Amino acid sequence: MINWINHRFGINLNANDLESIKDFSLIWNIFERFVCQNNFSIQGVEQAIATKNINRAEFQPQLEYFRNRYISNGMVNLKFHNLHLRANDRSAFVESVLKGNANADLEVILGMVIIVYRYRNNLFHGIKDIQVIDQQKGNFDNANIFLKSLLAYF
């Protein structure tokens, strides 16, 4: 597959470039099955995580990654807007989490889930540009760690 993609788009991806993205596809599948009963909705995830005693401190490295990526000088930046949050994706809420204004464990975890959900939609719906997909490795590495840690509660 990598050879076909490289030839088709005149790029030079390697297996390491795509490993975290492939892993993400699998871990999202598991997450959606066990947390969302095969039907993701933000409200459904919110209800599911509200039933768990999740310690947000466990997710601090991923939260810091998201904050460093999407907040510049106290404001959301272009990368945040490139998440393509839709109206029902609670953009203002996610911004509040990233700025540290929403700090309850449930709020922080839900805000992170919404970011990872946007990675999923942007990847699966073709918004992420395959020609620079290797530049998304950090996003998917952190998303994978986050989802694995969250799944431990389910």
PDB file of C-alpha atoms in Angstrom:
ATOM      1  CA  MET A   1       0.000   0.000   0.000  1.00  0.00           C
ATOM      2  CA  ILE A   2       2.790   2.436   0.898  1.00  0.00           C
ATOM      3  CA  ASN A   3       4.404   1.970  -2.498  1.00  0.00           C
ATOM      4  CA  TRP A   4       1.107   2.667  -4.236  1.00  0.00           C
ATOM      5  CA  ILE A   5       0.525   5.819  -2.163  1.00  0.00           C
ATOM      6  CA  ASN A   6       4.075   7.036  -2.765  1.00  0.00           C
ATOM      7  CA  HIS A   7       3.795   6.444  -6.504  1.00  0.00           C
ATOM      8  CA  ARG A   8       0.313   7.919  -6.761  1.00  0.00           C
ATOM      9  CA  PHE A   9       1.199  11.147  -4.930  1.00  0.00           C
ATOM     10  CA  GLY A  10       4.920  11.464  -5.649  1.00  0.00           C
ATOM     11  CA  ILE A  11       5.854  11.271  -1.979  1.00  0.00           C
ATOM     12  CA  ASN A  12       8.177   9.131   0.105  1.00  0.00           C
ATOM     13  CA  LEU A  13       6.307   7.742   3.102  1.00  0.00           C
ATOM     14  CA  ASN A  14       7.697   4.752   4.961  1.00  0.00           C
ATOM     15  CA  ALA A  15       6.143   2.176   7.266  1.00  0.00           C
ATOM     16  CA  ASN A  16       7.219   4.097  10.379  1.00  0.00           C
ATOM     17  CA  ASP A  17       5.440   7.220   9.101  1.00  0.00           C
ATOM     18  CA  LEU A  18       2.137   5.362   8.946  1.00  0.00           C
ATOM     19  CA  GLU A  19       2.368   2.999  11.918  1.00  0.00           C
ATOM     20  CA  SER A  20       0.664   5.323  14.416  1.00  0.00           C
ATOM     21  CA  ILE A  21      -2.112   6.057  11.907  1.00  0.00           C
ATOM     22  CA  LYS A  22      -2.757   2.364  11.336  1.00  0.00           C
ATOM     23  CA  ASP A  23      -2.711   1.801  15.088  1.00  0.00           C
ATOM     24  CA  PHE A  24      -5.186   4.653  15.503  1.00  0.00           C
ATOM     25  CA  SER A  25      -7.630   2.994  13.126  1.00  0.00           C
ATOM     26  CA  LEU A  26      -7.558  -0.137  15.264  1.00  0.00           C
ATOM     27  CA  ILE A  27      -7.700   1.537  18.673  1.00  0.00           C
ATOM     28  CA  TRP A  28     -10.546   3.814  17.558  1.00  0.00           C
ATOM     29  CA  ASN A  29     -12.461   0.707  16.488  1.00  0.00           C
ATOM     30  CA  ILE A  30     -11.998  -0.782  19.963  1.00  0.00           C
ATOM     31  CA  PHE A  31     -12.878   2.507  21.660  1.00  0.00           C
ATOM     32  CA  GLU A  32     -16.055   2.967  19.669  1.00  0.00           C
ATOM     33  CA  ARG A  33     -17.118  -0.612  20.362  1.00  0.00           C
ATOM     34  CA  PHE A  34     -16.523  -0.720  24.101  1.00  0.00           C
ATOM     35  CA  VAL A  35     -17.189   2.881  25.109  1.00  0.00           C
ATOM     36  CA  CYS A  36     -19.779   3.914  22.521  1.00  0.00           C
ATOM     37  CA  GLN A  37     -21.497   0.587  21.799  1.00  0.00           C
ATOM     38  CA  ASN A  38     -20.612   1.062  18.099  1.00  0.00           C
ATOM     39  CA  ASN A  39     -22.374   4.435  17.887  1.00  0.00           C
ATOM     40  CA  PHE A  40     -20.182   7.406  18.761  1.00  0.00           C
ATOM     41  CA  SER A  41     -21.816  10.544  20.048  1.00  0.00           C
ATOM     42  CA  ILE A  42     -20.316  13.182  22.289  1.00  0.00           C
ATOM     43  CA  GLN A  43     -23.300  12.919  24.621  1.00  0.00           C
ATOM     44  CA  GLY A  44     -22.929   9.134  24.759  1.00  0.00           C
ATOM     45  CA  VAL A  45     -19.232   9.347  25.591  1.00  0.00           C
ATOM     46  CA  GLU A  46     -19.942  11.981  28.200  1.00  0.00           C
ATOM     47  CA  GLN A  47     -22.453   9.657  29.868  1.00  0.00           C
ATOM     48  CA  ALA A  48     -20.079   6.694  29.656  1.00  0.00           C
ATOM     49  CA  ILE A  49     -17.097   8.468  31.200  1.00  0.00           C
ATOM     50  CA  ALA A  50     -19.306  10.038  33.889  1.00  0.00           C
ATOM     51  CA  THR A  51     -19.884   6.515  35.250  1.00  0.00           C
ATOM     52  CA  LYS A  52     -16.148   5.959  35.745  1.00  0.00           C
ATOM     53  CA  ASN A  53     -13.825   7.373  38.367  1.00  0.00           C
ATOM     54  CA  ILE A  54     -11.239   8.637  35.879  1.00  0.00           C
ATOM     55  CA  ASN A  55      -8.176  10.377  37.227  1.00  0.00           C
ATOM     56  CA  ARG A  56      -7.254  13.080  34.761  1.00  0.00           C
ATOM     57  CA  ALA A  57      -3.673  13.251  36.090  1.00  0.00           C
ATOM     58  CA  GLU A  58      -2.997  10.035  34.204  1.00  0.00           C
ATOM     59  CA  PHE A  59      -3.697  11.914  30.961  1.00  0.00           C
ATOM     60  CA  GLN A  60      -1.638  15.014  31.739  1.00  0.00           C
ATOM     61  CA  PRO A  61       1.089  14.398  29.114  1.00  0.00           C
ATOM     62  CA  GLN A  62      -1.509  14.131  26.338  1.00  0.00           C
ATOM     63  CA  LEU A  63      -3.403  17.165  27.673  1.00  0.00           C
ATOM     64  CA  GLU A  64      -0.169  19.173  27.631  1.00  0.00           C
ATOM     65  CA  TYR A  65       0.502  18.006  24.072  1.00  0.00           C
ATOM     66  CA  PHE A  66      -2.949  19.213  22.967  1.00  0.00           C
ATOM     67  CA  ARG A  67      -2.560  22.498  24.835  1.00  0.00           C
ATOM     68  CA  ASN A  68       0.858  23.156  23.330  1.00  0.00           C
ATOM     69  CA  ARG A  69      -0.434  22.289  19.884  1.00  0.00           C
ATOM     70  CA  TYR A  70      -3.692  24.258  19.882  1.00  0.00           C
ATOM     71  CA  ILE A  71      -3.066  27.260  22.158  1.00  0.00           C
ATOM     72  CA  SER A  72      -0.635  30.060  21.365  1.00  0.00           C
ATOM     73  CA  ASN A  73      -0.299  33.134  23.572  1.00  0.00           C
ATOM     74  CA  GLY A  74      -3.467  32.209  25.438  1.00  0.00           C
ATOM     75  CA  MET A  75      -5.581  31.955  22.282  1.00  0.00           C
ATOM     76  CA  VAL A  76      -6.605  29.095  20.013  1.00  0.00           C
ATOM     77  CA  ASN A  77      -4.471  29.022  16.892  1.00  0.00           C
ATOM     78  CA  LEU A  78      -4.774  27.932  13.261  1.00  0.00           C
ATOM     79  CA  LYS A  79      -4.101  24.298  14.169  1.00  0.00           C
ATOM     80  CA  PHE A  80      -7.143  24.405  16.456  1.00  0.00           C
ATOM     81  CA  HIS A  81      -9.275  25.759  13.619  1.00  0.00           C
ATOM     82  CA  ASN A  82      -7.879  23.027  11.367  1.00  0.00           C
ATOM     83  CA  LEU A  83      -9.517  20.453  13.615  1.00  0.00           C
ATOM     84  CA  HIS A  84     -12.679  21.514  11.759  1.00  0.00           C
ATOM     85  CA  LEU A  85     -14.859  21.306  14.839  1.00  0.00           C
ATOM     86  CA  ARG A  86     -18.500  21.393  13.817  1.00  0.00           C
ATOM     87  CA  ALA A  87     -21.250  23.206  15.707  1.00  0.00           C
ATOM     88  CA  ASN A  88     -22.244  20.102  17.678  1.00  0.00           C
ATOM     89  CA  ASP A  89     -18.592  19.324  18.539  1.00  0.00           C
ATOM     90  CA  ARG A  90     -18.694  21.845  21.400  1.00  0.00           C
ATOM     91  CA  SER A  91     -15.897  24.049  20.081  1.00  0.00           C
ATOM     92  CA  ALA A  92     -16.184  26.626  22.886  1.00  0.00           C
ATOM     93  CA  PHE A  93     -16.073  23.824  25.459  1.00  0.00           C
ATOM     94  CA  VAL A  94     -12.928  22.286  23.905  1.00  0.00           C
ATOM     95  CA  GLU A  95     -11.326  25.726  23.824  1.00  0.00           C
ATOM     96  CA  SER A  96     -12.176  26.173  27.504  1.00  0.00           C
ATOM     97  CA  VAL A  97     -10.545  22.836  28.360  1.00  0.00           C
ATOM     98  CA  LEU A  98      -7.420  23.705  26.390  1.00  0.00           C
ATOM     99  CA  LYS A  99      -7.152  27.107  28.063  1.00  0.00           C
ATOM    100  CA  GLY A 100      -7.519  25.489  31.493  1.00  0.00           C
ATOM    101  CA  ASN A 101     -10.867  27.129  32.258  1.00  0.00           C
ATOM    102  CA  ALA A 102     -12.706  23.785  32.408  1.00  0.00           C
ATOM    103  CA  ASN A 103     -10.726  21.636  34.827  1.00  0.00           C
ATOM    104  CA  ALA A 104     -13.015  18.958  36.217  1.00  0.00           C
ATOM    105  CA  ASP A 105     -11.779  15.474  35.377  1.00  0.00           C
ATOM    106  CA  LEU A 106     -14.873  14.716  33.294  1.00  0.00           C
ATOM    107  CA  GLU A 107     -14.528  17.987  31.366  1.00  0.00           C
ATOM    108  CA  VAL A 108     -10.868  17.449  30.567  1.00  0.00           C
ATOM    109  CA  ILE A 109     -11.347  13.848  29.450  1.00  0.00           C
ATOM    110  CA  LEU A 110     -14.369  14.760  27.327  1.00  0.00           C
ATOM    111  CA  GLY A 111     -12.515  17.661  25.713  1.00  0.00           C
ATOM    112  CA  MET A 112      -9.667  15.328  24.815  1.00  0.00           C
ATOM    113  CA  VAL A 113     -12.084  12.747  23.400  1.00  0.00           C
ATOM    114  CA  ILE A 114     -13.579  15.437  21.155  1.00  0.00           C
ATOM    115  CA  ILE A 115     -10.131  16.360  19.823  1.00  0.00           C
ATOM    116  CA  VAL A 116      -9.347  12.710  19.108  1.00  0.00           C
ATOM    117  CA  TYR A 117     -12.766  12.334  17.487  1.00  0.00           C
ATOM    118  CA  ARG A 118     -11.862  15.171  15.118  1.00  0.00           C
ATOM    119  CA  TYR A 119      -8.633  13.334  14.249  1.00  0.00           C
ATOM    120  CA  ARG A 120     -10.798  10.346  13.400  1.00  0.00           C
ATOM    121  CA  ASN A 121     -13.212  12.322  11.246  1.00  0.00           C
ATOM    122  CA  ASN A 122     -10.506  14.330   9.531  1.00  0.00           C
ATOM    123  CA  LEU A 123      -8.603  11.133   8.727  1.00  0.00           C
ATOM    124  CA  PHE A 124     -11.521   8.971   7.645  1.00  0.00           C
ATOM    125  CA  HIS A 125     -13.292  11.685   5.663  1.00  0.00           C
ATOM    126  CA  GLY A 126     -10.224  12.733   3.684  1.00  0.00           C
ATOM    127  CA  ILE A 127      -9.594  16.112   5.304  1.00  0.00           C
ATOM    128  CA  LYS A 128      -6.075  15.125   6.362  1.00  0.00           C
ATOM    129  CA  ASP A 129      -3.803  15.522   3.337  1.00  0.00           C
ATOM    130  CA  ILE A 130      -2.121  12.193   2.533  1.00  0.00           C
ATOM    131  CA  GLN A 131       0.866  14.057   1.110  1.00  0.00           C
ATOM    132  CA  VAL A 132       1.760  15.405   4.547  1.00  0.00           C
ATOM    133  CA  ILE A 133       0.138  12.730   6.710  1.00  0.00           C
ATOM    134  CA  ASP A 134       3.534  11.838   8.170  1.00  0.00           C
ATOM    135  CA  GLN A 135       3.502  15.241   9.897  1.00  0.00           C
ATOM    136  CA  GLN A 136       0.540  14.002  11.958  1.00  0.00           C
ATOM    137  CA  LYS A 137       2.551  11.300  13.739  1.00  0.00           C
ATOM    138  CA  GLY A 138       2.623  13.195  17.045  1.00  0.00           C
ATOM    139  CA  ASN A 139      -1.131  13.668  16.950  1.00  0.00           C
ATOM    140  CA  PHE A 140      -1.813   9.996  16.408  1.00  0.00           C
ATOM    141  CA  ASP A 141       0.845   8.840  18.884  1.00  0.00           C
ATOM    142  CA  ASN A 142      -0.796  10.953  21.597  1.00  0.00           C
ATOM    143  CA  ALA A 143      -4.296   9.957  20.543  1.00  0.00           C
ATOM    144  CA  ASN A 144      -3.336   6.285  20.746  1.00  0.00           C
ATOM    145  CA  ILE A 145      -1.825   6.649  24.220  1.00  0.00           C
ATOM    146  CA  PHE A 146      -4.893   8.571  25.368  1.00  0.00           C
ATOM    147  CA  LEU A 147      -7.364   6.011  23.998  1.00  0.00           C
ATOM    148  CA  LYS A 148      -5.443   3.047  25.429  1.00  0.00           C
ATOM    149  CA  SER A 149      -5.350   4.679  28.856  1.00  0.00           C
ATOM    150  CA  LEU A 150      -9.026   5.601  28.696  1.00  0.00           C
ATOM    151  CA  LEU A 151     -10.013   2.100  27.606  1.00  0.00           C
ATOM    152  CA  ALA A 152      -8.453   0.728  30.798  1.00  0.00           C
ATOM    153  CA  TYR A 153     -11.481   2.160  32.604  1.00  0.00           C
ATOM    154  CA  PHE A 154     -13.945   0.177  30.468  1.00  0.00           C
TER     155      PHE A 154
END
